CSV table of C-alpha atoms in Angstrom, one decimal:
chain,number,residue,atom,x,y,z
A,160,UNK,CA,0.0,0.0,0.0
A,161,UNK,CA,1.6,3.2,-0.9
A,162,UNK,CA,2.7,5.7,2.0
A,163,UNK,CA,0.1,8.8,2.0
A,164,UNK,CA,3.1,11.5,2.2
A,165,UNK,CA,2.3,14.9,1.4
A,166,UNK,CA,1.2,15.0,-2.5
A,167,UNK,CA,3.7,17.9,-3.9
A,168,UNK,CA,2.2,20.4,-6.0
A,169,UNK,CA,3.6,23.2,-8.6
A,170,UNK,CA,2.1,26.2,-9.3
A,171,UNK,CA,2.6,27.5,-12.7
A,172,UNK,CA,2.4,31.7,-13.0
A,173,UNK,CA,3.6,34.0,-15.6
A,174,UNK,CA,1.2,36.5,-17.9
A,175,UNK,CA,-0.8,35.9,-20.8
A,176,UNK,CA,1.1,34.5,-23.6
A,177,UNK,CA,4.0,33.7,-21.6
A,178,UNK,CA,3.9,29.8,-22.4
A,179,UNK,CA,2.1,28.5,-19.4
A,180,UNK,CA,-0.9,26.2,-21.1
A,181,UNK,CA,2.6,25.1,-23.6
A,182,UNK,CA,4.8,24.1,-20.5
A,183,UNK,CA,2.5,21.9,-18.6
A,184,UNK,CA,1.6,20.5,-21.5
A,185,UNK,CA,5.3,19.3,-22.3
A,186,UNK,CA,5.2,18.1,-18.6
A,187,UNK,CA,2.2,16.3,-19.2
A,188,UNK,CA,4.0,14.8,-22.5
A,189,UNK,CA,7.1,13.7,-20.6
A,190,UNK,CA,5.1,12.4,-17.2
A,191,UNK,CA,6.7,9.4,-17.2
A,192,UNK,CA,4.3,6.9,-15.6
A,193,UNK,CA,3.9,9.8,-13.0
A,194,UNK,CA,0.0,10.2,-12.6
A,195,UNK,CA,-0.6,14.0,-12.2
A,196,UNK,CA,-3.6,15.7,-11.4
A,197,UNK,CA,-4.5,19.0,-13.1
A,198,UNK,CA,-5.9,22.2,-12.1
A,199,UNK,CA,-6.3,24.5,-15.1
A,200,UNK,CA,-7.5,28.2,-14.0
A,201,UNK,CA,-9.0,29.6,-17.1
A,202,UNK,CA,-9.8,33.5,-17.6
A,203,UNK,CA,-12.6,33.4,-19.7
A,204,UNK,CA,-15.8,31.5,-19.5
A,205,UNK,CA,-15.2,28.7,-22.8
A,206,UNK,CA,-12.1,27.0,-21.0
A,207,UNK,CA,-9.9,26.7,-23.9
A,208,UNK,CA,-6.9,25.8,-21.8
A,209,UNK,CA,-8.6,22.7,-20.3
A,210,UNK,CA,-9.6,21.3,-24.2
A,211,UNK,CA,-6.2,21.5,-25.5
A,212,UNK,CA,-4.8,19.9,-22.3
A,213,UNK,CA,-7.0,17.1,-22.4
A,214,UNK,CA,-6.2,16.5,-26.4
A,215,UNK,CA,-2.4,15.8,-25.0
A,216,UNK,CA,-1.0,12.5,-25.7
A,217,UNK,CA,-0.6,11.5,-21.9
A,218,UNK,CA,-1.5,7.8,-22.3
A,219,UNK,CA,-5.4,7.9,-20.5
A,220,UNK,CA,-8.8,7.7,-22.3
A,221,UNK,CA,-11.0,11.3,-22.5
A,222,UNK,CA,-12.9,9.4,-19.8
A,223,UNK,CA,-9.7,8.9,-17.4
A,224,UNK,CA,-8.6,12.8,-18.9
A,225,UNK,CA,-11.6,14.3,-17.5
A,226,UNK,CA,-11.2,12.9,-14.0
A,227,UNK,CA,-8.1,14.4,-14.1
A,228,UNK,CA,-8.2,18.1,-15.6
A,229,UNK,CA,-10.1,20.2,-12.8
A,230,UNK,CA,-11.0,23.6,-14.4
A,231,UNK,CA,-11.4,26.5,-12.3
A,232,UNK,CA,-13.7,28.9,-14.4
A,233,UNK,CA,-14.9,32.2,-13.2
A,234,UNK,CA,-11.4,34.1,-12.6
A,235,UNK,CA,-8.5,34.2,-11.0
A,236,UNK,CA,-7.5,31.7,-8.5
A,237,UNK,CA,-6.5,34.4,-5.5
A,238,UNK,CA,-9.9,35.6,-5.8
A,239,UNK,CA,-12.0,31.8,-5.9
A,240,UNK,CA,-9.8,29.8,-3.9
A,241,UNK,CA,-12.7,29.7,-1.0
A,242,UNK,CA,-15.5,28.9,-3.1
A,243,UNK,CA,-13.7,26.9,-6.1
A,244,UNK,CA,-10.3,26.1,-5.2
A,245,UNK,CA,-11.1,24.4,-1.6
A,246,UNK,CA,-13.6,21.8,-2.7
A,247,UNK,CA,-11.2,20.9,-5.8
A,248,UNK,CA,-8.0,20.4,-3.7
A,249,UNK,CA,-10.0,18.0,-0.9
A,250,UNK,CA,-11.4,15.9,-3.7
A,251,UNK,CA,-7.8,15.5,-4.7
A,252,UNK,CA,-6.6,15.2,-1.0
A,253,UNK,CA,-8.7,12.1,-0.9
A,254,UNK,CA,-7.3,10.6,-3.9
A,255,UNK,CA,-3.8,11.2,-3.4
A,256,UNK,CA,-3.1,7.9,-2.8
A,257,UNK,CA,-3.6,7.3,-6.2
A,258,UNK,CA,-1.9,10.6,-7.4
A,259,UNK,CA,2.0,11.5,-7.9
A,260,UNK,CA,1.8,14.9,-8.5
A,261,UNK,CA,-0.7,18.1,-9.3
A,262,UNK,CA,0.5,20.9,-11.2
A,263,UNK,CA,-1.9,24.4,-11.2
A,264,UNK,CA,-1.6,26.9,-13.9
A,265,UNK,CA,-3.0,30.0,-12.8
A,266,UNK,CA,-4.5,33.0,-14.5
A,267,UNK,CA,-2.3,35.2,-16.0
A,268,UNK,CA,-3.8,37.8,-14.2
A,269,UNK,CA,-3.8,36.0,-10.4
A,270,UNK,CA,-1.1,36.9,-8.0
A,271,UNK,CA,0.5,33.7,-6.6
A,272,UNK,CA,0.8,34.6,-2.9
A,273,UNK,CA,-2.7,34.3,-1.8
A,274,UNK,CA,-2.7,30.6,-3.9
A,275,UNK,CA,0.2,29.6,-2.0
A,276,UNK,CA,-0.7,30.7,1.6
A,277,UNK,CA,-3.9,28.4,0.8
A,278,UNK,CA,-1.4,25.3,1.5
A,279,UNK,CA,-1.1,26.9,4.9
A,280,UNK,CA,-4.6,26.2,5.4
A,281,UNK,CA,-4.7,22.7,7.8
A,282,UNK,CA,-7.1,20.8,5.3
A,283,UNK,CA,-4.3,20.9,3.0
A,284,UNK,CA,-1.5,21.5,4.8
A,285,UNK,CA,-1.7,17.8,6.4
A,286,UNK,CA,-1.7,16.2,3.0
A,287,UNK,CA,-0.3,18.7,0.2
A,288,UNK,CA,3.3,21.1,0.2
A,289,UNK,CA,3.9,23.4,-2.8
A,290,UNK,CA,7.2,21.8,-4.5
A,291,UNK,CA,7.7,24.9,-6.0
A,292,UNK,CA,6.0,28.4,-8.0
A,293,UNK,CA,7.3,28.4,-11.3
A,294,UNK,CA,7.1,31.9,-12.9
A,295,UNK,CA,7.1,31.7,-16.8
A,296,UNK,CA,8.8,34.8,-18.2
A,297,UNK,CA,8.1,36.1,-22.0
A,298,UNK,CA,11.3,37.4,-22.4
A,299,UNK,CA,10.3,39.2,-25.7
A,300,UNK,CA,8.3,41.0,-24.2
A,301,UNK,CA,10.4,41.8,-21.1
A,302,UNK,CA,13.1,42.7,-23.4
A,303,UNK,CA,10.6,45.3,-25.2
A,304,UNK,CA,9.6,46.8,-22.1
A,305,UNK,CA,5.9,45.4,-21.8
A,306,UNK,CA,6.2,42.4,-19.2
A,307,UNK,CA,2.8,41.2,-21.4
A,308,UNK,CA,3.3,39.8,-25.4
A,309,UNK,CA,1.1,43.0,-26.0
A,310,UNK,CA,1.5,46.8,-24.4
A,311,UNK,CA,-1.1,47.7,-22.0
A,312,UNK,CA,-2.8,50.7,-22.0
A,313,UNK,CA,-1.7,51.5,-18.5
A,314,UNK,CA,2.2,51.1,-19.2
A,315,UNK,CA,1.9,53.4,-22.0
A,316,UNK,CA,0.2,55.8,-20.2
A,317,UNK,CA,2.7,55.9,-17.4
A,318,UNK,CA,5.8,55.8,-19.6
A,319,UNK,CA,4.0,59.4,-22.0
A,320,UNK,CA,3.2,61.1,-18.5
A,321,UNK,CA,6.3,62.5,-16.5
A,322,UNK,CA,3.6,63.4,-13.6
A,323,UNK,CA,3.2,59.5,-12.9
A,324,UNK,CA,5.9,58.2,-10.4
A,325,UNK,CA,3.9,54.8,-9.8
A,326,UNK,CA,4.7,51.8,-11.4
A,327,UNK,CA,1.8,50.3,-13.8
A,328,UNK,CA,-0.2,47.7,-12.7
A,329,UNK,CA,1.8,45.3,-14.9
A,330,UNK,CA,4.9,45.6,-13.9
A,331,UNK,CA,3.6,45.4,-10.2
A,332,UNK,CA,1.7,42.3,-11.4
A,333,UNK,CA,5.0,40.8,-12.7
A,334,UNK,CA,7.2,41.8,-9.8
A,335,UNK,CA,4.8,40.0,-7.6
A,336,UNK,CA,4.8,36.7,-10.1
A,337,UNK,CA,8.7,36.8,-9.7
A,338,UNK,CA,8.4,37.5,-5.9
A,339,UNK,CA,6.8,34.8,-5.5
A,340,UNK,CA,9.0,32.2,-7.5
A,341,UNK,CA,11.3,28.8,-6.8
A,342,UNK,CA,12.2,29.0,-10.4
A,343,UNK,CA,11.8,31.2,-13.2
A,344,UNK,CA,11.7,30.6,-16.9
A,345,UNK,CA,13.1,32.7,-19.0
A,346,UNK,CA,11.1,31.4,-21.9
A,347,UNK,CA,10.7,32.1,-25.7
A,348,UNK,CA,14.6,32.6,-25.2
A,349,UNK,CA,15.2,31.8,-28.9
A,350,UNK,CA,13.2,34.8,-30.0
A,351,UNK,CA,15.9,37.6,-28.7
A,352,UNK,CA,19.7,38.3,-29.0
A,353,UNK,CA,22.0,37.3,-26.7
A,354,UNK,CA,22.4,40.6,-25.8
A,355,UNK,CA,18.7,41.1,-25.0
A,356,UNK,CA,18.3,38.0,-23.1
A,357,UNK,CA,21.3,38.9,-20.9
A,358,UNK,CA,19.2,42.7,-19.9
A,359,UNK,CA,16.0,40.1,-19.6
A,360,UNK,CA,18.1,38.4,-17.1
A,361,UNK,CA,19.6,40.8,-15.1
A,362,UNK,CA,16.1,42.8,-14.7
A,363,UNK,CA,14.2,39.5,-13.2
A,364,UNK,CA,17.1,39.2,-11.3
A,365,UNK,CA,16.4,42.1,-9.7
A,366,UNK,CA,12.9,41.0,-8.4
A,367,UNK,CA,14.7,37.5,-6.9
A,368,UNK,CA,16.1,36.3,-4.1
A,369,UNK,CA,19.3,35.2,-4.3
A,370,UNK,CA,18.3,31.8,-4.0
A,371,UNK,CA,15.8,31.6,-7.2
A,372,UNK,CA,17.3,29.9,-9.8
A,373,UNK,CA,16.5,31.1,-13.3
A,374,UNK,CA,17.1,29.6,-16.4
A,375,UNK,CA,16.2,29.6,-20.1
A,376,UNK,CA,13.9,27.7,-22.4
A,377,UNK,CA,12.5,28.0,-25.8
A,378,UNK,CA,8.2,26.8,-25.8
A,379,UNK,CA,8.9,25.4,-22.3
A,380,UNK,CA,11.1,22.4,-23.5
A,381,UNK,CA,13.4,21.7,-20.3
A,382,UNK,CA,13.9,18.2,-18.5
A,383,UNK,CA,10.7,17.2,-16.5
A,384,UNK,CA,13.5,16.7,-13.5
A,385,UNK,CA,14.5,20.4,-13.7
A,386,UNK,CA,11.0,21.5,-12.7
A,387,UNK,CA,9.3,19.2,-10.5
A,388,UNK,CA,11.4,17.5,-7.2
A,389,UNK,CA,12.3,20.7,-6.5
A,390,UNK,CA,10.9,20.3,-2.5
A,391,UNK,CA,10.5,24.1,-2.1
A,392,UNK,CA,7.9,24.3,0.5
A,393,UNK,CA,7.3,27.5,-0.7
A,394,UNK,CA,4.0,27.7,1.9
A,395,UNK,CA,6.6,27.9,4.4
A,396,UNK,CA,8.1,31.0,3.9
A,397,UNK,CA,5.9,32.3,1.5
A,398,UNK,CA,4.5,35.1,4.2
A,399,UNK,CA,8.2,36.5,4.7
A,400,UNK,CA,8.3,37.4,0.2
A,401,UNK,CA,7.2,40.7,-0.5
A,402,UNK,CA,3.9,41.4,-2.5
A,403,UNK,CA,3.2,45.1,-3.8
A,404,UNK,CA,-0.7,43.6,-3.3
A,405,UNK,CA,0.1,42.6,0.1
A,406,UNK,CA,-2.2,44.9,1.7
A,407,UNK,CA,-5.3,43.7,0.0
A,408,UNK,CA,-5.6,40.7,1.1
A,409,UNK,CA,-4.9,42.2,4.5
A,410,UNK,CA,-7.8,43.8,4.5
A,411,UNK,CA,-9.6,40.8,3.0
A,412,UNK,CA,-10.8,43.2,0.2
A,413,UNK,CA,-10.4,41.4,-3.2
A,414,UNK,CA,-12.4,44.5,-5.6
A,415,UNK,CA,-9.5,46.4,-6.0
A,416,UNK,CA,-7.0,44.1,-7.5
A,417,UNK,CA,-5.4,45.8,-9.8
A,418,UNK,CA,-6.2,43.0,-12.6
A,419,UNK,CA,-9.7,43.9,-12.6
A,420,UNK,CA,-9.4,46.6,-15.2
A,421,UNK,CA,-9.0,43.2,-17.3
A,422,UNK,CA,-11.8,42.3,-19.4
A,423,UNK,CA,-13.2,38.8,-20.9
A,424,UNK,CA,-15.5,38.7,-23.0
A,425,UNK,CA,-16.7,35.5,-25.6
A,426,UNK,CA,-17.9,35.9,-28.9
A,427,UNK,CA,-19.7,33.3,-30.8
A,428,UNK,CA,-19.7,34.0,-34.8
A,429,UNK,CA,-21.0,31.0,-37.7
A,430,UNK,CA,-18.3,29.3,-40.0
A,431,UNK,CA,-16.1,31.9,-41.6
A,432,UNK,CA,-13.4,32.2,-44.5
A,433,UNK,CA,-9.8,31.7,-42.2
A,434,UNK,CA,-8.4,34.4,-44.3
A,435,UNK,CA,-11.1,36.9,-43.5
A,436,UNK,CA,-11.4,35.6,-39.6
A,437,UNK,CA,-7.5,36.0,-39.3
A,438,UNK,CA,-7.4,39.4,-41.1
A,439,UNK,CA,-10.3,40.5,-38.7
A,440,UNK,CA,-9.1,39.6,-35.6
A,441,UNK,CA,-5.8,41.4,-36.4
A,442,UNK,CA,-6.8,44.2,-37.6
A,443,UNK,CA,-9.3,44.3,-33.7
A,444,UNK,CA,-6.0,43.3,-31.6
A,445,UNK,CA,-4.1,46.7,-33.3
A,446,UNK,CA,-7.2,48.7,-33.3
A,447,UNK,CA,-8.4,47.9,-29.1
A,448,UNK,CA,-6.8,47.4,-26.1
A,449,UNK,CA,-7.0,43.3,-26.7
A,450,UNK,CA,-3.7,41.2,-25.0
A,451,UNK,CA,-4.9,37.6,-25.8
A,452,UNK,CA,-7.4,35.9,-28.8
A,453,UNK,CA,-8.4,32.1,-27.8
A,454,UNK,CA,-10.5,30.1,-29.3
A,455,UNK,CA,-12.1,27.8,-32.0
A,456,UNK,CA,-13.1,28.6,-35.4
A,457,UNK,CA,-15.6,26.6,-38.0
A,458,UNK,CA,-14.3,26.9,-41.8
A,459,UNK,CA,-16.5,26.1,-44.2
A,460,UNK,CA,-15.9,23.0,-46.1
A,461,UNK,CA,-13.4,21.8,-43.6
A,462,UNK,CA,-14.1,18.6,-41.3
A,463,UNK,CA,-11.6,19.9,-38.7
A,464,UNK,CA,-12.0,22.7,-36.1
A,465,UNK,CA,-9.4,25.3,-36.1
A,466,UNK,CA,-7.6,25.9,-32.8
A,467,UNK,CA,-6.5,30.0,-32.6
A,468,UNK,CA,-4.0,31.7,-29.8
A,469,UNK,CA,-2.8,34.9,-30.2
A,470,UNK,CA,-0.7,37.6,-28.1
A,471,UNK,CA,-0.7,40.9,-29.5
A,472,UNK,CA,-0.8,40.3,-33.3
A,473,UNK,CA,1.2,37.2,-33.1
A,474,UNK,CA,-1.1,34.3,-33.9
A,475,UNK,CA,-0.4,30.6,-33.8
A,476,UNK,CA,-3.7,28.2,-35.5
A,477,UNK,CA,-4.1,24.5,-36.6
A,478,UNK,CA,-6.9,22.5,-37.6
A,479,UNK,CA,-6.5,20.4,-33.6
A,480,UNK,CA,-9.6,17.9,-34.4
A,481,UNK,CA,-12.6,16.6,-36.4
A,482,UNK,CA,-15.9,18.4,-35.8
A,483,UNK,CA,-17.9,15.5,-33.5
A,484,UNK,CA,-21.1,14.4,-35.1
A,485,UNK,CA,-23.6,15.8,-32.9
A,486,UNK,CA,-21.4,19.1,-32.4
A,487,UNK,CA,-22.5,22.7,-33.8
A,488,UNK,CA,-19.8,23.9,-36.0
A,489,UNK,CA,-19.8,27.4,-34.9
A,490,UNK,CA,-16.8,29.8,-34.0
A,491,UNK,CA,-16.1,30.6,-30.5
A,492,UNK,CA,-13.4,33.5,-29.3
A,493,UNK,CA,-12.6,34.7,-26.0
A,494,UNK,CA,-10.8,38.0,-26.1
A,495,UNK,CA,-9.0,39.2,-23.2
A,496,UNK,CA,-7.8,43.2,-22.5
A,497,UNK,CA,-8.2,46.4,-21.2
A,498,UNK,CA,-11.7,48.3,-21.5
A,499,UNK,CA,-13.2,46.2,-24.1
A,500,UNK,CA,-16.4,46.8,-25.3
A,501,UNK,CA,-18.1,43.6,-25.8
A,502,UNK,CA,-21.2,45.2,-28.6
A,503,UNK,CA,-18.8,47.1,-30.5
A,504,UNK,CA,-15.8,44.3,-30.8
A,505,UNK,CA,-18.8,41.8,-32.0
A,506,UNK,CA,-20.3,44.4,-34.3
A,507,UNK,CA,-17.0,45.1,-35.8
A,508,UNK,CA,-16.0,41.4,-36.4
A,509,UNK,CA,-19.0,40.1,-38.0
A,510,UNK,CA,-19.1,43.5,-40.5
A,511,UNK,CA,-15.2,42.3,-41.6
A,512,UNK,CA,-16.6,39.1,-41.7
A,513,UNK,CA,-20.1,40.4,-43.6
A,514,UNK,CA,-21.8,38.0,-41.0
């Protein structure tokens, strides 16, 4: 009968884009017998992060895949973890006998610190210990001065406006990711010069303790050893890291996170030319305030459902599988940003697509 030690878990942060949904994936890939327990936290209300990890080649049926990808659906995990996070984690607790290892991606919106000063709570404490917070870094994007794939409304503003001394909300958001952290990635490393990487480097480096370990990766492709193991017990010394959101949860006042300028809204269009869908959404990502574009499109005349991600105007799509026989072959987007307007973004998608 196997021991019930504590079940180590790893929490996976890092901001939109950065390669978060791409590393577990690769961990799920390269599990190696090791039966892991997911818990996807998806900003948006269609869950695309949860289809593509259950579509990954990690040697279960859809049934056994399903009773293994928990999908946290309505936000940010700091926010839920009482009402969502709680009842998701016992569940798990009572299973860990047959478990090896859980791995949590967060939003990337959700500050980390409140997630892991839940393993503090006794419930979990008894049974579960954070192996480690991995922070995913875009480097790209760090290297351009943006923290996100795509530049915030906020950051601009504050960089244009010598009156404003405060740091944007996304740079305090990706201080407190890194403050947080066992290990950082330095991902999408191949996408910059040496010479950028290095200034990447040296300006996480600055957010770290000593201790942290950072390394680099190109689309989260690093030995499965390398991440996991790691025995951090990061809920035991988590209180002592800085957070520049420290004193909300304080006050036990989650309205004023910072992340809730951050819109999600879901659009649901019929089957569209590709061409015309990819031109559109484009030309609505340079036009609004829009960081992310997920979803799944219906071509005409094509068996296969087309899988879309984009940051900023940099989009990656594949026809992922056949349409299901019973399934409506319809188009459905989740767009994520700053002060979107949900009428106007719809309107002005379906008049470039004349639908």
């Amino acid at each position: 009968m196997k021991t019930l030690a504590k079940l180590p878990v790893t929490i996976v942060t890092g901001f939109l884009g950065s390669g978060k949904t791409t590393l577990l994936r690769h961990m799920l890939d390269n599990a190696q017998g090791r039966r892991i327990a997911v818990i996807v936290n998806e900003f948006g209300e269609l869950g695309i992060d949860g289809e593509i990890l259950k579509q990954c080649s990690i040697g279960c049926t859809e049934e056994e895949a399903n009773g293994r990808v928990y999908e946290l659906a309505n936000g940010c995990l700091c926010c839920t973890v009482q009402e969502e996070f709680f009842p998701v984690m016992r569940e798990l607790v009572a299973r860990r006998g047959d478990l090896d290892h859980i791995l949590i991606e967060t939003s990337g919106l959700a500050l980390p610190k409140p997630l892991v000063q839940a393993f503090q709570w006794p419930e979990i404490r008894s049974a579960c210990t954070v192996d480690a917070v991995i922070t995913v870094v875009d480097s790209p994007a760090v290297a351009a001065g943006t923290f996100a794939a795509f530049p915030d409304q906020v950051d601009a503003q504050r960089k244009l406006d010598p009156n404003l001394d405060h740091e944007s909300p996304l740079h305090e958001l990706f201080a407190d990711q890194l403050s947080s952290a066992d290990l950082v990635i330095l991902n999408k490393a191949d996408l910059i010069s040496p010479e950028d990487l290095a200034r990447v480097r040296l300006e996480v480096a600055e957010e770290l303790p000593p201790a942290v370990k950072v390394i680099e990766a190109s689309s989260g492709r690093l030995p499965l050893d390398v991440l996991i193991g790691l025995g951090a017990g990061s809920e035991e010394h988590i209180d002592s890291r800085h957070s520049h959101h420290d004193h909300h949860h304080d006050d036990d006042d989650h309205d004023d996170h910072d992340h809730d300028a951050f819109d999600s809204i879901s659009i649901e269009l019929p089957a569209s030319d590709e061409s015309l869908l990819m031109d559109a959404l484009t030309q609505l990502v340079v036009e609004h305030s829009i960081l992310r574009v997920k979803g799944f499109a219906a071509i005409p005349n094509k068996p296969m459902r087309l899988l879309i991600q984009g940051v900023g105007t940099r989009f990656d799509k594949h026809f992922d599988r056949q349409w299901g026989r019973e399934e409506a072959r319809t188009t459905r987007l989740v767009l994520i940003g700053q002060a979107l307007d949900a009428a106007l973004l719809e309107t002005q998608l379906r008049a470039a697509l004349s639908v």
